[in-house]
Amino acid sequence: NAGVMQNPRHLVRRRGQEARLRCSPMKGHSHVYWYRQLPEEGLKFMVYLQKENIIDESGMPKERFSAEFPKEGPSILRIQQVVRGDSAAYFCASSPRQTWETQYFGPGTRLLVL
Amino acid sequence: SQQGEEDPQALSIQEGENATMNCSYKTSINNLQWYRQNSGRGLVHLILIRSNEREKHSGRLRVTLDTSKKSSSLLITASRAADTASYFCATEETSGSRLTFGEGTQLTVNP
C-alpha cells in the first residue's frame, strides 16, 4: 500500500515561469490537504480539497496560486508567474475522511525559484 | 506570537539522555499533535492528545497537555542518534477549520 506520492521531489523554476506540483493520495483517500513550509519554519495550511471540490482555500494566496483535485488523477497545486518568495517545500497530506486528526504526509516537493 | 510555538528552538543532547520540548498555543483546541520531520523529508505523525486528556504515552514518548496554561510537552526518554530530527506540534482548533503548526524544535542527539 503505497503512501502519499508527490512529484517532482525537486523543481527549479526561473522567475515568471509556472510551477506545477502533483500529489497522489493514499489509496482510498479522497481528501487532500496542501501545506507550505518556508525555510526554518513550520508548515502553513494552504488548501483542503475533496474530489472535484475545493473545501477550504483560506490559506492560499489570492493571486497566482490555484489547486484542483479532479475525479481522475492526482491533485495539482499550480503556481503561476513564480517569484523568489515562492521558494519553499510544499507538502500534501491525505486522509480517508474529513479529519484533522490523522493525515498522512507525502515527502514534499522542494521548489527553488531562481 | 503564533499559535503553536515550540521551545526551545534547538536542543542538543547526548545519546541516552532525555529530551523535553514544549509547545504553547493561544486558542481553544480539540487536540494537539506532535510530528517528526527528518531533514529533507515529510512529516511523520507521532502522537495525538485530546483536549480532555492530560497525559499520553507511546513507547519512549510521553506527552502532557495543560489546557489551563495552553501548553504541551513532548518527552523522549533514552534518546538515540536516530531521534535527531525536527519536532513540530500542531493544534486542531475548536473551530475545526485547519491544523496549525508551530515553528519546530531541532533536536540533535549526539552518539
Coordinates of C-alpha atoms in Angstrom, one line a residue:
Chain A
N1 CA 0.0 0.0 0.0
A2 CA 1.9 3.0 -1.3
G3 CA 1.9 6.1 0.8
V4 CA 1.2 9.6 -0.4
M5 CA 3.3 10.3 -3.5
Q6 CA 4.4 13.7 -4.6
N7 CA 6.3 14.7 -7.7
P8 CA 8.6 16.1 -8.7
R9 CA 10.6 15.9 -5.5
H10 CA 12.7 18.9 -6.6
L11 CA 11.7 21.6 -9.0
V12 CA 13.7 24.6 -10.2
R13 CA 12.0 27.4 -12.0
R14 CA 13.0 30.9 -13.2
R15 CA 11.0 33.9 -12.1
G16 CA 7.9 34.3 -14.2
Q17 CA 7.6 30.6 -15.0
E18 CA 4.8 28.2 -13.9
A19 CA 5.3 25.5 -11.3
R20 CA 3.0 22.5 -11.2
L21 CA 3.2 20.2 -8.2
R22 CA 1.4 16.9 -8.1
C23 CA 0.1 14.8 -5.2
S24 CA -1.3 11.3 -5.4
P25 CA -3.1 10.5 -2.1
M26 CA -3.0 7.1 -0.5
K27 CA -5.3 4.5 -2.0
G28 CA -8.8 5.0 -0.7
H29 CA -8.2 8.6 0.4
S30 CA -10.4 11.3 -1.1
H31 CA -9.3 14.2 1.0
V32 CA -6.2 16.2 0.2
Y33 CA -4.5 19.0 2.1
W34 CA -1.6 21.2 0.8
Y35 CA 0.9 22.9 3.1
R36 CA 3.8 25.2 2.5
Q37 CA 7.0 25.2 4.6
L38 CA 9.4 28.1 4.3
P39 CA 13.0 27.5 5.4
E40 CA 13.4 27.2 9.2
E41 CA 9.6 27.4 9.7
G42 CA 6.6 25.2 10.4
L43 CA 4.0 24.1 7.9
K44 CA 1.3 26.6 6.9
F45 CA -2.0 25.3 5.7
M46 CA -2.9 26.3 2.2
V47 CA -5.9 24.5 0.9
Y48 CA -8.2 21.5 1.5
L49 CA -9.8 19.6 -1.3
Q50 CA -12.1 16.7 -1.9
K51 CA -12.5 15.0 -5.2
E52 CA -13.6 17.8 -7.6
N53 CA -14.3 20.3 -4.8
I54 CA -12.3 22.9 -3.0
I55 CA -13.4 22.9 0.6
D56 CA -11.2 25.5 2.2
E57 CA -8.7 27.6 0.4
S58 CA -8.4 30.2 3.1
G59 CA -4.6 29.7 3.4
M60 CA -3.8 30.1 -0.2
P61 CA -2.6 33.4 -1.7
K62 CA -5.3 35.1 -3.7
E63 CA -3.2 35.5 -6.8
R64 CA -1.1 33.2 -8.8
F65 CA -1.9 30.1 -6.8
S66 CA -4.6 27.5 -7.6
A67 CA -5.4 23.9 -6.7
E68 CA -7.5 21.2 -8.1
F69 CA -8.3 17.6 -7.3
P70 CA -10.0 16.1 -10.4
K71 CA -12.2 13.0 -10.4
E72 CA -9.3 11.1 -12.0
G73 CA -5.7 11.7 -11.4
P74 CA -3.6 13.5 -8.8
S75 CA -4.2 16.7 -7.0
I76 CA -2.4 19.6 -8.6
L77 CA -1.0 22.8 -7.0
R78 CA -0.3 25.3 -9.6
I79 CA 1.8 28.5 -9.1
Q80 CA 1.8 30.9 -12.0
Q81 CA 4.5 33.5 -12.6
V82 CA 6.6 32.3 -9.7
V83 CA 8.7 34.7 -7.6
R84 CA 11.7 34.0 -5.4
G85 CA 9.5 34.2 -2.3
D86 CA 7.6 31.1 -3.6
S87 CA 10.8 29.0 -2.9
A88 CA 9.7 26.5 -0.2
A89 CA 8.8 22.9 0.4
Y90 CA 5.3 22.1 -0.5
F91 CA 3.7 19.1 1.3
C92 CA 0.5 17.4 0.7
A93 CA -1.4 15.1 3.0
S94 CA -4.3 12.9 2.6
S95 CA -7.0 11.2 4.7
P96 CA -9.9 8.8 4.1
R97 CA -12.4 11.2 5.5
Q98 CA -12.5 14.8 6.6
T99 CA -10.3 14.9 9.7
W100 CA -7.5 17.0 11.2
E101 CA -6.5 14.1 13.4
T102 CA -4.8 11.6 11.1
Q103 CA -3.3 13.0 8.0
Y104 CA -0.6 11.1 6.1
F105 CA 2.0 13.3 4.6
G106 CA 3.9 13.0 1.4
P107 CA 7.7 13.6 1.1
G108 CA 7.2 17.1 -0.3
T109 CA 8.3 19.0 -3.4
R110 CA 11.1 21.4 -2.9
L111 CA 10.6 24.4 -5.2
L112 CA 13.5 26.7 -5.9
V113 CA 12.9 29.9 -7.9
L114 CA 16.0 31.4 -9.4
Chain B
S1 CA 3.5 35.2 18.9
Q2 CA 1.9 32.4 16.9
Q3 CA -0.4 29.5 17.7
G4 CA 1.8 26.5 18.4
E5 CA 5.2 27.8 19.4
E6 CA 7.8 25.3 20.3
D7 CA 10.5 25.9 22.9
P8 CA 13.5 25.5 22.7
Q9 CA 14.2 26.2 19.0
A10 CA 17.2 23.9 19.1
L11 CA 18.2 21.2 21.6
S12 CA 21.5 19.2 21.6
I13 CA 21.9 16.2 23.9
Q14 CA 23.9 13.0 24.3
E15 CA 22.5 9.6 23.5
G16 CA 20.8 8.1 26.4
E17 CA 19.6 11.4 27.8
N18 CA 16.0 12.6 27.9
A19 CA 14.8 15.4 25.6
T20 CA 11.9 17.7 26.5
M21 CA 10.3 20.0 24.1
N22 CA 7.5 22.4 24.9
C23 CA 4.7 23.9 22.8
S24 CA 2.4 26.8 23.7
Y25 CA -0.8 27.8 21.9
K26 CA -3.4 30.5 22.1
T27 CA -6.9 29.3 21.2
S28 CA -9.2 26.6 22.4
I29 CA -8.3 23.2 20.8
N30 CA -9.9 19.8 20.1
N31 CA -6.5 18.1 20.1
L32 CA -2.8 18.7 19.9
Q33 CA -0.5 16.5 17.8
W34 CA 3.3 16.0 17.6
Y35 CA 5.1 15.3 14.4
R36 CA 8.7 14.5 13.5
Q37 CA 10.4 15.6 10.3
N38 CA 13.8 14.2 9.3
S39 CA 15.9 16.6 7.3
G40 CA 14.6 16.9 3.8
R41 CA 11.7 14.5 4.4
G42 CA 8.0 14.7 5.1
L43 CA 6.2 14.7 8.4
V44 CA 5.6 11.6 10.5
H45 CA 2.7 11.6 13.0
L46 CA 3.9 10.7 16.4
I47 CA 1.1 11.1 18.9
L48 CA -2.2 12.9 19.4
I49 CA -3.6 14.1 22.7
R50 CA -7.2 15.3 23.1
S51 CA -8.2 18.3 25.0
N52 CA -9.8 16.2 27.8
E53 CA -6.6 14.2 28.3
R54 CA -3.7 15.2 30.4
E55 CA -1.0 12.7 29.6
K56 CA -0.3 10.1 27.0
H57 CA 2.4 7.6 26.3
S58 CA 3.7 5.8 23.2
G59 CA 6.9 3.8 23.5
R60 CA 9.6 6.2 24.6
L61 CA 7.3 9.2 24.0
R62 CA 5.4 11.0 26.8
V63 CA 3.1 13.9 26.0
T64 CA 1.4 16.1 28.5
L65 CA -1.3 18.7 27.9
D66 CA -2.2 21.6 30.3
T67 CA -5.2 23.3 28.8
S68 CA -5.3 25.9 31.6
K69 CA -1.8 27.0 30.6
K70 CA -2.4 26.2 26.9
S71 CA 0.8 24.3 26.7
S72 CA 2.1 20.8 25.9
S73 CA 5.4 19.0 26.4
L74 CA 6.9 16.1 24.5
L75 CA 9.4 14.0 26.4
I76 CA 11.6 11.5 24.6
T77 CA 13.3 9.2 27.0
A78 CA 16.6 7.3 26.5
S79 CA 17.2 9.2 23.3
R80 CA 19.1 7.7 20.3
A81 CA 21.0 9.2 17.5
A82 CA 18.1 8.2 15.2
D83 CA 15.9 10.6 17.1
T84 CA 17.7 13.5 15.5
A85 CA 15.1 15.5 13.7
S86 CA 12.8 18.5 13.9
Y87 CA 9.7 18.1 16.1
F88 CA 6.6 20.1 15.5
C89 CA 3.4 20.5 17.5
A90 CA 0.2 21.1 15.6
T91 CA -3.2 22.1 17.0
E92 CA -6.7 21.5 15.8
E93 CA -8.6 24.5 17.0
T94 CA -12.2 24.0 18.2
S95 CA -13.3 25.9 15.1
G96 CA -12.1 22.8 13.3
S97 CA -11.1 24.7 10.3
R98 CA -7.4 23.6 10.0
L99 CA -4.3 22.2 11.5
T100 CA -1.9 24.9 12.8
F101 CA 1.8 24.0 13.1
G102 CA 4.4 25.6 15.3
E103 CA 7.9 26.6 14.2
G104 CA 9.5 23.4 15.4
T105 CA 12.3 22.3 17.7
Q106 CA 15.5 21.0 16.1
L107 CA 16.7 18.0 18.2
T108 CA 20.3 16.7 17.8
V109 CA 21.2 13.6 19.6
N110 CA 25.0 13.1 19.7
P111 CA 26.3 9.5 19.7

